Amino acid sequence: MSPPQSATSPSTCLPFAQEDYVRVLLRSLTDMGYKGAARALEQESGCTLHVPTVRALREAVVGGHWDECLTALQGVQFKGEWSRARAIFQVLQQKYIELLLAARMEEALTVLHDELSLLCEHAPEHVESGNHQTEPELEPTDSTALMNLQALAALLLCPDEWSIRAKAGWSLSSSVSDEREALVCQLMTLMDPGMHIPAGRLEELVSQALALQCSKCPYHNTTLSHLNLCEDHACSLKELPIRTSHILDGHFGREVWSLAFSHDGGCLATGSVDGAVVVWRLQGDKGVRAVHRIELRAGDVNAPVALLRWSPDDTHILAGCEQPAISCCSLGDGGVPHIARLEGHTDTVMCIEWLPDSDHFVSGSLDKTILLWTAAGQVLASWRGERVTDMTITGTHGYTEVTAVCRQGTLSRFAVYPPASPTSATNANGNANVNGNGSGNGNVNGVIEELSAVAPVLGTKPIMGIRASADGSRLLVWQDTGSGACHGGGSGRGSSSSGGGDALCCWDLSDDAEASAAAPVPLRGFCQGRYLLRAAFGGHGGSSFAAGGSIDGSVHLWRIRDGQPLLRLLGHSDTVNAVEWSPCDAHTLASASDDGTVRIWRADTDGGPEEGSENGAPVTVTL
Amino acid sequence: MGRIFKRYLEGPQIYSCLECGTHFTTKQDIISENFHGRGGRAFLFNQAVNVTQGPLEKRMLITGMHTVADIYCVDCQSLVGWRYERAFEESQKYKEGKFILEKTRMKLGP
């Protein structure tokens, strides 16, 4: 076609032809309904949205002039010979079905005998190619033209219009012109890409450009749903939670070992060496206040709260206190929390995870068992094997998949089926369900079953802990590299062996084979010395960033995409034991430290200083 | 002191700290049972976990001059024995890098 005439001199060095660019603009204008503007653009530039032969084809199809349609098809470029034959077939098929619906049987038979069978005899072999779209067939199993011919012949036997429509795949209420429009769309997909511009092409290109900008954005943590088109998107450091907004002092200076946000993001539970759990309520602009202080210690027994887990409906908190018993605090109606001690294990409980139904949980212990419990404290099922030191939930489709650290050296996956779940008699491995309980009906008591070993091979360093992202696609693994004091100096004596290597790594567990076969992303700088510190995923999308504590009192932030360390947040004066992101707010982080305080970090974009703060200094909240 | 990371050992007979039960080593790792520590009988072990080491010092022991470092339980910091860093006599070189744990500071259990 003629080269476009542009009002101003065209800019060179762009990686696309100006003609294509104008046609994409025309498509966009037409889609948005600005027909006058589209016409004016066509006149000024000399480009048309539709190639003349395609326009002729379109008019012929819409008007039902089948012979002109077939001649127009000659002038159109298709993706290949098979596509051309397929296009002719579809036009003839439309003609045939319309004739049938109009009850012009003789003409329909002529079409079937002469035109369609002739076409099928000379049809080229169908070559499977990645570019071919698969169209909906009348016979879904086989795509050879001959089978379709038989299906079309079967339409002759249909008694009335409704059954013809049903068999042909036409909806019962669509008009002939709707079906013709649909045929035009199908023909468009068979054509060479240069022949037509698909609808929404400009919007698609812009969305891809924005996605690229987001992927390159260094601190991408924004909660905006619309991005600004006027400039390239790049989040600033202000999107990350770097400012301490509150210091929570509820444990009288005793070391705080554990931390957990409630699933609705409104409460924070902190557990300390003094055996107490303090529940704080985060009230947005109104600040933070302590709601409960729950003493879990029974008598003089030393019971540091090392583990805290909120149930998914936020009514219960389970606490592990380095003992065989699990403490369950019921927060139900806001009154005084009721504490129950759940006995079942014979050695220290190391890890607890709730199942998504809030009625069951699993616990792993040093006594080499994993137990499945009801929320009331009854043990339903057990698995016996290795000492379990940590576990995390890595999937919730059908059954709950739990990954556990066994013998501190290997990761094992378990499928947990709570009772009365609608699973069939075969379990995840495809074997008959015979494990875990005496009765023949495997689902009465629930089942814990070991699946095949996890793919990541972790070497020989002992695993200190694992944590999965909320969607189960990534796993943080931290290992004991044996290195003692790191930069900044640790407290106490150094450990005996000298080692090296990366302590904290992020593994990709998704189904994408290429991604999970790749090496783990090391998150450098994680400095745990001899302590058991925790790290967590968080941020935009649930797993954009990871945060971890350190023995020098700083909180480290890493970007997961490439493992780049971003920041060290300073503020605590002693080892930071646990760090958690808020599950609902990508801009809130909490950290618990041996200095007895818990700090809440917020992003600078969240309004001004908090109520009660002087000049933006952090607000100290006590019981 | 935060939450200490502890290794847990496997095996039928594990020696652990008398005070806090932290695992140190197993009966399979015994090299010799004929040693004496400050408090009584002591065993020479091939390896030990969950111990931290104090400063190195030269000490004259029954078997000669050695460079040793006292070792402490990571959890309760009680003194449990020492580790040979260097032996000055040829016949004692086999002890280098190995651990002495005193019987009175440990308990044996499953």
XYZ file of C-alpha atoms in Angstrom:
733
model
C 0.000 0.000 0.000
C 1.115 3.589 -0.352
C 3.540 4.877 2.257
C 1.820 6.950 4.927
C 1.806 10.692 4.611
C 2.577 12.243 7.918
C 2.078 15.834 8.858
C 5.473 16.143 10.481
C 8.712 14.439 9.550
C 8.796 10.903 10.861
C 11.204 10.103 13.638
C 13.746 7.528 12.643
C 15.347 4.798 14.708
C 12.087 3.464 16.167
C 11.891 -0.340 16.089
C 8.585 -0.434 14.239
C 7.104 0.811 10.971
C 5.142 4.035 11.128
C 2.381 2.470 9.091
C 1.813 -0.260 11.664
C 1.866 2.350 14.393
C -0.857 4.425 12.748
C -2.987 1.345 12.204
C -2.702 0.420 15.871
C -3.820 3.947 16.764
C -6.733 3.602 14.362
C -7.727 0.357 16.020
C -7.618 1.969 19.423
C -9.724 4.933 18.300
C -12.261 2.655 16.671
C -12.482 0.465 19.764
C -13.123 3.462 21.958
C -15.894 4.626 19.618
C -14.224 7.736 18.201
C -15.218 6.975 14.645
C -14.926 10.525 13.392
C -11.397 10.826 14.709
C -10.524 7.458 13.144
C -11.809 8.563 9.771
C -9.921 11.831 9.977
C -6.735 9.967 10.850
C -7.247 7.616 7.919
C -7.629 10.532 5.568
C -4.669 12.466 6.859
C -2.267 9.578 7.051
C -3.395 7.562 4.112
C -3.335 4.344 6.109
C -6.448 2.332 6.602
C -7.223 0.114 9.526
C -8.324 -2.694 7.297
C -6.442 -3.828 4.232
C -8.808 -3.401 1.230
C -9.039 -7.119 0.517
C -9.833 -7.831 4.142
C -12.428 -5.094 4.113
C -13.996 -6.602 1.009
C -13.979 -10.002 2.678
C -15.592 -8.626 5.772
C -18.347 -6.894 3.855
C -18.995 -10.003 1.830
C -19.305 -12.192 4.929
C -21.518 -9.760 6.772
C -23.694 -9.353 3.745
C -23.899 -13.068 3.074
C -22.503 -12.847 -0.479
C -20.625 -16.100 -0.396
C -19.197 -16.115 -3.903
C -17.692 -12.669 -3.493
C -16.433 -13.920 -0.175
C -14.571 -16.766 -1.793
C -12.977 -14.493 -4.387
C -11.994 -12.047 -1.681
C -10.342 -14.906 0.199
C -7.973 -15.355 -2.718
C -6.530 -11.928 -2.146
C -5.878 -12.360 1.536
C -2.652 -13.713 2.927
C -3.066 -16.543 5.390
C -0.658 -18.125 7.772
C -0.221 -21.141 5.573
C -1.939 -23.363 3.087
C -3.796 -25.223 5.785
C -5.097 -21.978 7.206
C -6.355 -20.930 3.798
C -8.130 -24.246 3.318
C -9.556 -23.976 6.804
C -10.840 -20.467 6.082
C -12.557 -21.573 2.902
C -14.034 -24.479 4.818
C -15.422 -22.202 7.489
C -17.028 -19.874 4.958
C -18.628 -22.798 3.161
C -19.718 -24.249 6.483
C -21.429 -20.987 7.395
C -23.156 -20.913 4.026
C -24.300 -24.511 4.469
C -25.681 -24.013 7.953
C -27.533 -20.854 6.963
C -29.107 -22.673 4.063
C -30.188 -25.470 6.391
C -31.702 -23.024 8.855
C -33.606 -21.358 6.034
C -34.809 -24.832 5.010
C -33.378 -24.541 1.505
C -32.402 -28.190 1.489
C -31.487 -28.624 -2.141
C -29.064 -25.767 -2.187
C -27.578 -27.016 1.072
C -27.036 -30.450 -0.433
C -25.332 -28.867 -3.440
C -22.957 -27.050 -1.145
C -22.211 -30.240 0.745
C -21.693 -32.436 -2.313
C -19.870 -30.146 -4.609
C -18.077 -27.480 -2.778
C -17.274 -28.987 0.571
C -16.289 -32.476 -0.533
C -14.153 -31.036 -3.310
C -12.380 -28.952 -0.745
C -11.794 -31.843 1.589
C -10.346 -34.037 -1.136
C -7.759 -31.474 -1.985
C -7.116 -30.234 1.490
C -3.442 -30.087 2.406
C -2.172 -32.089 5.365
C -2.718 -30.417 8.640
C 0.646 -29.599 10.108
C 0.711 -29.028 13.804
C 2.326 -25.735 14.481
C 2.571 -23.568 17.525
C 1.136 -20.624 15.663
C -2.127 -22.248 14.749
C -5.022 -21.402 16.929
C -7.358 -24.297 17.532
C -10.881 -23.393 16.606
C -13.868 -24.988 18.240
C -14.708 -28.027 16.167
C -17.999 -29.730 15.699
C -16.253 -32.989 16.530
C -13.903 -32.104 19.357
C -11.684 -35.151 19.226
C -10.259 -35.014 15.688
C -9.333 -31.999 13.641
C -9.093 -33.543 10.194
C -11.471 -31.980 7.714
C -13.067 -35.258 6.751
C -14.542 -35.865 10.148
C -16.081 -32.418 10.088
C -17.653 -33.243 6.780
C -19.425 -36.175 8.350
C -20.639 -34.001 11.195
C -21.991 -31.504 8.730
C -23.765 -34.256 6.856
C -25.329 -35.336 10.121
C -26.927 -31.914 10.357
C -29.106 -32.877 7.405
C -30.907 -35.313 9.658
C -31.832 -32.777 12.294
C -35.574 -32.300 12.523
C -35.776 -28.659 13.400
C -33.903 -25.429 13.699
C -33.094 -25.807 17.379
C -31.286 -29.101 17.005
C -29.343 -27.776 14.014
C -28.219 -24.843 16.102
C -27.301 -27.066 19.008
C -25.277 -29.486 16.922
C -23.548 -26.758 14.979
C -22.479 -25.055 18.145
C -24.511 -21.927 17.559
C -26.265 -20.481 20.575
C -30.035 -20.764 20.460
C -30.720 -17.086 20.446
C -28.014 -15.579 18.304
C -29.022 -14.021 15.040
C -27.462 -14.766 11.703
C -25.537 -11.517 11.720
C -24.003 -12.316 15.113
C -22.766 -15.602 13.747
C -21.383 -13.865 10.692
C -19.473 -11.460 12.928
C -18.124 -14.441 14.814
C -17.041 -15.972 11.514
C -15.166 -12.781 10.644
C -13.294 -13.029 13.937
C -12.398 -16.644 13.275
C -11.134 -15.765 9.807
C -9.028 -12.984 11.323
C -7.227 -15.479 13.523
C -6.270 -17.560 10.503
C -4.812 -14.635 8.616
C -1.267 -13.490 8.475
C -0.618 -11.072 11.345
C -0.046 -8.089 9.067
C -3.511 -8.317 7.580
C -5.434 -7.054 10.549
C -4.936 -5.470 13.927
C -6.553 -7.345 16.819
C -8.799 -5.390 19.129
C -7.132 -3.828 22.124
C -3.650 -4.018 20.632
C -2.501 -0.619 21.859
C -3.729 -1.312 25.368
C -1.910 -4.643 25.304
C 1.363 -3.001 24.274
C 1.074 -0.334 26.984
C 0.310 -2.954 29.633
C 3.383 -4.911 28.632
C 5.528 -1.781 28.898
C 4.179 -1.058 32.384
C 4.805 -4.638 33.443
C 8.407 -4.283 32.314
C 8.793 -1.082 34.311
C 7.386 -2.768 37.393
C 9.757 -5.662 37.041
C 12.687 -3.262 36.872
C 11.482 -1.143 39.734
C 13.978 -1.603 42.582
C 11.667 -1.153 45.554
C 8.378 -2.063 43.961
C 5.995 -2.141 46.853
C 3.182 0.097 45.750
C -0.449 -0.578 46.464
C -1.718 1.596 43.625
C -3.800 -0.173 41.046
C -3.220 2.422 38.335
C 0.237 3.467 37.281
C 1.120 6.864 35.903
C 1.685 6.845 32.154
C 3.430 10.209 32.078
C 6.737 8.888 33.348
C 8.477 5.595 33.905
C 7.343 3.896 37.056
C 9.928 3.593 39.773
C 9.136 3.224 43.440
C 11.281 5.177 45.819
C 12.665 3.963 49.115
C 9.634 5.510 50.760
C 7.517 2.549 49.728
C 9.422 0.302 52.082
C 8.749 0.240 55.812
C 11.858 1.982 57.058
C 10.595 4.261 59.796
C 9.920 3.023 63.302
C 6.432 4.158 64.158
C 5.939 2.403 67.495
C 8.052 0.715 70.110
C 6.069 -1.831 72.079
C 7.322 -2.540 75.555
C 5.181 -5.200 77.110
C 7.607 -7.681 78.524
C 9.424 -5.648 81.159
C 12.722 -5.757 79.371
C 12.805 -9.525 78.975
C 13.842 -10.922 75.610
C 11.035 -11.180 73.062
C 11.411 -14.365 71.073
C 8.350 -14.605 68.875
C 5.943 -12.476 66.956
C 2.820 -13.062 64.906
C 0.346 -10.857 63.067
C -3.274 -11.912 63.040
C -4.556 -12.867 59.624
C -6.660 -9.744 59.307
C -3.632 -7.624 60.098
C -5.320 -5.911 63.016
C -3.547 -7.545 65.940
C -0.030 -8.470 66.835
C 0.896 -11.134 69.380
C 4.332 -11.109 70.987
C 5.847 -13.851 73.125
C 8.725 -13.549 75.498
C 11.143 -15.436 77.689
C 9.031 -14.524 80.719
C 6.341 -16.916 79.524
C 3.765 -14.295 78.622
C 1.991 -13.463 75.410
C 0.890 -9.886 74.867
C -1.746 -9.138 72.241
C -1.629 -5.647 70.793
C -4.275 -4.081 68.623
C -3.160 -1.964 65.685
C -5.738 0.699 65.210
C -4.427 2.442 62.142
C -4.275 6.147 62.805
C -5.226 5.800 66.409
C -2.057 3.999 67.279
C -1.376 0.765 69.040
C -2.531 -0.424 72.399
C -2.148 -3.592 74.403
C -5.264 -5.657 74.694
C -4.298 -8.773 76.632
C -1.347 -10.043 78.579
C -1.637 -13.796 78.881
C 0.576 -15.670 81.311
C 1.354 -19.121 80.050
C 3.783 -20.216 82.683
C 2.512 -22.914 84.993
C 4.219 -22.509 88.328
C 7.980 -22.194 88.300
C 8.615 -24.038 85.084
C 10.685 -22.032 82.660
C 8.504 -21.567 79.614
C 9.823 -19.078 77.090
C 7.303 -18.471 74.354
C 9.201 -19.470 71.258
C 6.360 -20.021 68.834
C 3.074 -18.208 68.186
C 0.413 -19.051 65.639
C -2.944 -17.364 65.044
C -5.739 -19.521 63.680
C -6.901 -18.439 60.211
C -10.091 -16.991 61.690
C -8.090 -15.218 64.432
C -10.004 -16.747 67.322
C -7.225 -18.829 68.815
C -3.526 -18.414 69.392
C -1.369 -21.488 69.789
C 1.862 -21.040 71.677
C 4.839 -23.353 71.920
C 6.887 -22.861 75.058
C 9.797 -25.235 74.609
C 7.756 -27.936 76.309
C 5.848 -31.028 75.292
C 2.549 -29.257 75.901
C 0.971 -26.730 73.563
C -0.886 -23.796 75.039
C -4.033 -22.715 73.272
C -5.478 -19.291 74.034
C -9.059 -18.720 72.977
C -9.760 -15.101 72.257
C -13.295 -15.651 71.080
C -15.545 -12.997 72.461
C -13.075 -10.411 73.554
C -13.278 -11.206 77.228
C -10.555 -12.772 79.310
C -8.725 -15.277 77.137
C -9.136 -18.871 78.155
C -5.969 -20.972 78.186
C -5.925 -24.700 77.549
C -2.875 -26.939 77.764
C -2.903 -29.570 75.094
C -0.960 -32.702 75.984
C 0.032 -35.206 73.401
C 3.694 -34.944 72.619
C 6.414 -36.390 74.802
C 9.166 -33.957 73.924
C 9.503 -30.306 73.000
C 7.064 -29.099 70.371
C 9.114 -27.291 67.744
C 6.571 -26.198 65.165
C 2.849 -25.751 64.757
C 0.761 -24.918 61.719
C -2.984 -24.387 61.412
C -4.973 -25.933 58.608
C -7.006 -23.419 56.600
C -10.310 -24.551 58.097
C -9.363 -23.131 61.535
C -10.552 -26.340 63.170
C -7.401 -28.411 62.965
C -3.694 -27.976 63.295
C -0.561 -30.061 62.995
C 2.404 -29.998 65.315
C 5.884 -31.383 64.929
C 8.110 -32.289 67.805
C 11.481 -33.614 68.879
C 9.768 -36.847 69.878
C 9.859 -37.792 66.183
C 6.150 -37.406 65.554
C 3.802 -35.079 63.736
C 0.328 -34.968 65.253
C -2.928 -33.780 63.738
C -5.198 -32.144 66.338
C -8.633 -30.612 66.517
C -8.791 -27.086 67.868
C -10.286 -28.516 71.053
C -7.143 -30.502 71.736
C -7.955 -33.985 70.591
C -5.291 -35.869 68.689
C -6.684 -37.336 65.494
C -3.788 -38.792 63.580
C -0.043 -39.097 63.817
C 3.022 -39.727 61.754
C 6.070 -41.275 63.289
C 9.505 -40.964 61.816
C 12.126 -38.328 62.384
C 12.652 -35.425 64.674
C 10.853 -32.455 63.202
C 12.320 -29.058 63.957
C 10.380 -26.727 61.688
C 7.530 -26.799 59.243
C 5.593 -24.531 56.958
C 2.564 -24.805 54.737
C 3.419 -24.944 51.061
C 0.103 -25.666 49.415
C -3.605 -25.844 50.107
C -5.138 -27.403 47.006
C -7.315 -30.341 47.943
C -5.157 -31.296 50.863
C -2.850 -29.170 52.943
C 0.738 -29.690 51.963
C 3.204 -29.168 54.758
C 6.960 -29.105 54.297
C 8.885 -30.129 57.373
C 12.522 -30.189 58.344
C 13.462 -33.699 59.433
C 16.665 -34.561 61.268
C 17.697 -30.957 60.640
C 19.021 -32.034 57.277
C 16.251 -32.911 54.863
C 12.939 -31.445 53.813
C 9.996 -33.783 53.620
C 6.582 -32.978 52.271
C 3.421 -34.197 53.939
C -0.169 -34.174 52.766
C -2.558 -33.546 55.622
C -6.193 -34.449 55.191
C -8.502 -33.260 57.955
C -11.455 -35.525 58.671
C -14.601 -35.306 56.570
C -12.764 -33.642 53.747
C -14.228 -34.528 50.340
C -11.216 -36.512 49.140
C -11.638 -39.786 47.366
C -10.256 -43.073 48.545
C -6.982 -42.554 46.731
C -4.499 -40.185 48.247
C -2.000 -37.857 46.654
C 0.337 -40.682 45.648
C -2.404 -42.571 43.938
C -2.243 -45.435 46.414
C -5.184 -46.693 48.376
C -5.704 -44.806 51.577
C -4.660 -47.137 54.334
C -2.469 -45.030 56.505
C -2.826 -43.628 59.950
C -5.832 -45.159 61.663
C -7.554 -48.419 62.354
C -10.873 -48.030 60.611
C -11.265 -48.832 56.954
C -12.655 -45.411 56.167
C -9.522 -43.322 55.911
C -11.175 -39.981 56.322
C -12.899 -40.420 59.649
C -9.903 -39.352 61.670
C -7.828 -37.443 59.193
C -4.537 -38.535 57.735
C -0.957 -37.330 57.683
C 0.957 -38.852 54.862
C 4.474 -38.398 53.646
C 4.912 -37.469 50.011
C 8.019 -37.852 47.947
C 10.997 -35.835 49.034
C 11.286 -32.198 48.132
C 13.385 -31.373 45.090
C 15.753 -28.795 46.604
C 18.958 -30.476 47.589
C 20.395 -28.574 50.443
C 23.840 -29.956 51.030
C 25.110 -30.902 54.412
C 24.662 -27.801 56.472
C 22.041 -28.269 59.168
C 18.768 -26.511 58.434
C 17.781 -24.029 61.088
C 14.421 -23.066 59.738
C 12.137 -22.728 56.751
C 9.317 -20.402 55.794
C 7.071 -20.482 52.761
C 5.457 -17.484 51.126
C 1.715 -17.184 51.529
C 1.003 -18.632 48.098
C 3.454 -21.476 48.541
C 5.526 -20.558 45.527
C 8.748 -19.762 47.335
C 10.597 -21.136 50.307
C 13.101 -19.400 52.534
C 15.638 -21.775 54.008
C 18.231 -20.735 56.525
C 21.069 -22.989 57.458
C 23.795 -23.134 59.996
C 26.981 -22.249 58.203
C 28.966 -22.440 61.380
C 30.339 -18.941 61.117
C 30.420 -17.150 64.411
C 30.568 -13.423 64.819
C 29.912 -11.487 61.647
C 30.367 -7.839 60.846
C 29.198 -5.831 63.763
C 30.270 -8.398 66.300
C 28.117 -10.908 68.100
C 27.577 -11.326 71.759
C 29.101 -14.178 73.694
C 31.817 -16.506 72.617
C 32.320 -17.545 69.035
C 31.350 -21.018 67.969
C 33.890 -23.726 67.518
C 33.935 -24.346 63.803
C 34.702 -21.924 61.073
C 32.610 -22.123 58.001
C 31.245 -19.947 55.302
C 28.649 -19.824 52.636
C 25.238 -18.310 52.491
C 23.042 -18.841 55.442
C 19.755 -17.723 53.914
C 18.477 -18.790 50.503
C 15.226 -18.477 48.645
C 14.008 -21.504 46.701
C 11.430 -21.382 43.949
C 8.830 -24.101 44.440
C 6.446 -23.177 41.667
C 5.335 -25.582 38.993
C 7.447 -23.839 36.408
C 10.083 -26.493 35.814
C 12.714 -24.074 34.658
C 12.387 -21.815 37.646
C 12.532 -24.545 40.232
C 15.495 -26.247 38.620
C 17.466 -23.042 38.871
C 19.811 -22.469 41.768
C 18.402 -20.876 44.878
C 18.786 -17.167 45.292
C 21.148 -16.479 48.180
C 20.191 -13.598 50.414
C 23.512 -12.359 51.606
C 24.266 -10.851 54.913
C 21.996 -12.947 57.103
C 23.928 -13.120 60.284
C 22.616 -15.456 62.877
C 25.658 -16.653 64.779
C 24.505 -19.400 67.094
C 20.967 -18.111 67.428
C 17.767 -19.289 65.883
C 16.485 -16.233 64.098
C 13.470 -16.022 61.871
C 12.915 -14.471 58.509
C 9.718 -13.871 56.584
C 8.328 -12.978 53.169
C 6.280 -9.894 52.590
C 5.585 -6.847 50.552
C 3.762 -6.357 47.302
C 2.132 -9.563 46.175
C 3.183 -11.420 49.294
C 6.655 -12.441 48.234
C 8.492 -9.486 46.747
C 10.761 -8.991 49.709
C 12.168 -10.898 52.622
C 13.094 -9.506 55.987
C 15.255 -11.159 58.589
C 16.752 -10.373 61.936
C 20.375 -10.253 62.843
C 22.568 -10.609 65.889
C 23.746 -7.007 65.665
C 20.265 -5.635 66.180
C 19.533 -4.646 62.609
C 16.698 -5.853 60.423
C 17.797 -6.827 56.938
C 15.581 -6.390 53.881
C 16.207 -8.253 50.645
C 14.583 -8.110 47.251
C 13.539 -11.643 46.331
C 13.731 -11.243 42.574
C 17.520 -11.184 42.535
C 18.496 -11.593 46.174
C 19.786 -8.046 46.419
C 20.150 -6.765 49.979
C 18.308 -3.474 50.115
C 18.475 -2.055 53.594
C 19.494 -2.595 57.152
C 17.057 -1.041 59.569
C 18.802 0.124 62.699
C 17.111 0.697 65.972
C 17.217 -2.375 68.140
C 20.140 -2.670 70.493
C 20.341 -6.430 70.662
C 19.703 -9.541 68.568
C 16.536 -9.362 66.502
C 14.854 -12.724 66.959
C 11.855 -12.528 64.689
C 10.581 -10.339 61.888
C 7.108 -10.432 60.367
C 5.359 -8.508 57.602
C 1.720 -7.663 58.025
C -0.333 -10.044 55.902
C -2.679 -7.291 54.760
C -0.436 -4.280 54.485
C 2.690 -4.318 52.388
C 3.923 -1.244 54.241
C 4.059 -2.598 57.789
C 6.761 -4.672 59.400
C 7.299 -5.762 62.993
C 10.475 -6.966 64.674
C 11.098 -8.543 68.085
C 14.404 -8.293 69.865
C 16.423 -9.415 72.865
C 16.366 -5.836 74.129
C 12.823 -6.462 75.286
C 11.052 -4.335 72.711
C 9.045 -4.917 69.587
C 9.309 -2.282 66.878
C 6.689 -1.561 64.244
C 8.083 -0.137 61.026
C 5.997 1.798 58.546
C 6.583 3.262 55.126
C 6.937 7.003 54.778
C 4.063 7.193 52.361
C 1.526 6.386 55.066
C 0.465 9.826 56.151
C 2.244 11.889 58.729
C 3.614 11.104 62.170
C 1.474 9.093 64.516
C -0.743 10.492 67.176
C 1.291 11.198 70.275
C 4.606 11.377 68.522
C 6.926 14.348 68.845
C 8.622 15.415 65.634
C 8.100 12.040 64.070
C 9.901 10.099 66.769
C 8.575 6.624 67.473
C 5.776 6.329 69.988
C 6.506 4.047 72.922
C 3.549 1.950 73.958
C 3.483 0.071 77.244
C 0.951 -2.152 78.873
C 20.854 -14.314 75.106
C 18.364 -15.162 72.427
C 16.996 -18.445 71.311
C 19.973 -20.700 70.788
C 20.041 -23.003 67.810
C 20.680 -26.548 68.928
C 21.650 -29.566 66.921
C 19.825 -32.774 67.723
C 21.609 -36.060 67.318
C 20.345 -39.465 66.283
C 21.258 -42.773 67.734
C 20.492 -45.117 70.586
C 22.873 -43.551 73.098
C 23.349 -39.826 73.217
C 25.445 -37.949 75.742
C 23.762 -34.715 76.766
C 24.304 -31.913 79.211
C 23.468 -32.779 82.813
C 21.952 -29.352 83.439
C 19.848 -28.657 80.372
C 19.810 -31.810 78.254
C 21.468 -30.319 75.185
C 22.900 -33.061 72.980
C 26.686 -33.240 72.755
C 27.770 -36.506 71.198
C 26.991 -40.207 70.866
C 28.526 -43.391 72.204
C 29.726 -44.221 68.703
C 32.054 -41.234 68.802
C 34.066 -42.462 71.802
C 37.740 -42.902 71.012
C 38.927 -43.732 74.512
C 37.448 -43.976 77.995
C 40.692 -43.708 79.929
C 40.912 -40.039 80.648
C 40.640 -38.005 83.784
C 39.253 -34.539 84.039
C 38.994 -32.116 86.894
C 35.981 -33.836 88.362
C 36.644 -37.492 87.630
C 36.478 -39.793 84.651
C 36.356 -38.327 81.174
C 36.054 -39.691 77.635
C 37.790 -38.665 74.443
C 35.266 -38.081 71.631
C 35.769 -37.706 67.916
C 33.308 -34.843 67.642
C 30.881 -32.850 69.714
C 28.096 -30.400 68.841
C 26.397 -27.600 70.723
C 29.552 -26.525 72.500
C 31.333 -23.230 72.450
C 35.011 -22.819 72.990
C 36.862 -20.578 75.387
C 40.298 -19.037 74.833
C 43.279 -21.243 73.997
C 45.846 -21.779 76.708
C 48.861 -23.927 77.342
C 48.322 -26.460 80.056
C 50.511 -29.139 81.579
C 48.459 -32.311 81.789
C 49.344 -35.808 82.980
C 50.432 -36.727 79.480
C 52.473 -33.624 78.802
C 52.192 -30.035 77.660
C 49.185 -29.301 75.445
C 47.372 -26.322 74.011
C 43.726 -26.707 75.022
C 40.528 -24.687 75.125
C 37.742 -25.227 77.623
C 34.356 -26.028 76.126
C 30.962 -24.947 77.442
C 27.395 -25.964 76.731
C 25.784 -23.483 74.304
C 22.618 -23.297 76.321
C 23.496 -23.185 80.004
C 27.160 -22.275 79.593
C 28.275 -24.893 82.108
C 31.822 -26.179 81.749
C 31.793 -29.673 80.264
C 35.366 -30.388 79.276
C 38.047 -29.217 76.913
C 39.327 -29.621 73.391
C 42.883 -30.364 72.334
C 44.200 -27.814 69.906
C 47.819 -28.906 69.821
C 49.956 -31.596 71.446
C 53.680 -31.063 71.907
C 54.712 -34.738 72.085
C 54.509 -36.995 69.075
C 52.741 -39.799 70.900
C 49.954 -37.425 71.893
C 49.283 -35.974 68.435
C 46.287 -38.259 67.901
C 44.316 -36.133 70.330
C 44.515 -32.946 68.298
C 41.117 -31.560 67.350
C 39.265 -34.013 69.577
C 37.025 -33.340 72.530
C 37.244 -34.405 76.170
C 33.887 -34.445 77.922
C 33.738 -35.203 81.603
C 31.459 -38.018 82.681
C 30.183 -36.087 85.696
C 28.925 -33.251 83.522
C 26.876 -35.415 81.192
C 24.066 -37.911 81.172
C 23.604 -40.815 78.829
C 20.217 -41.476 77.340
C 18.177 -42.371 74.259
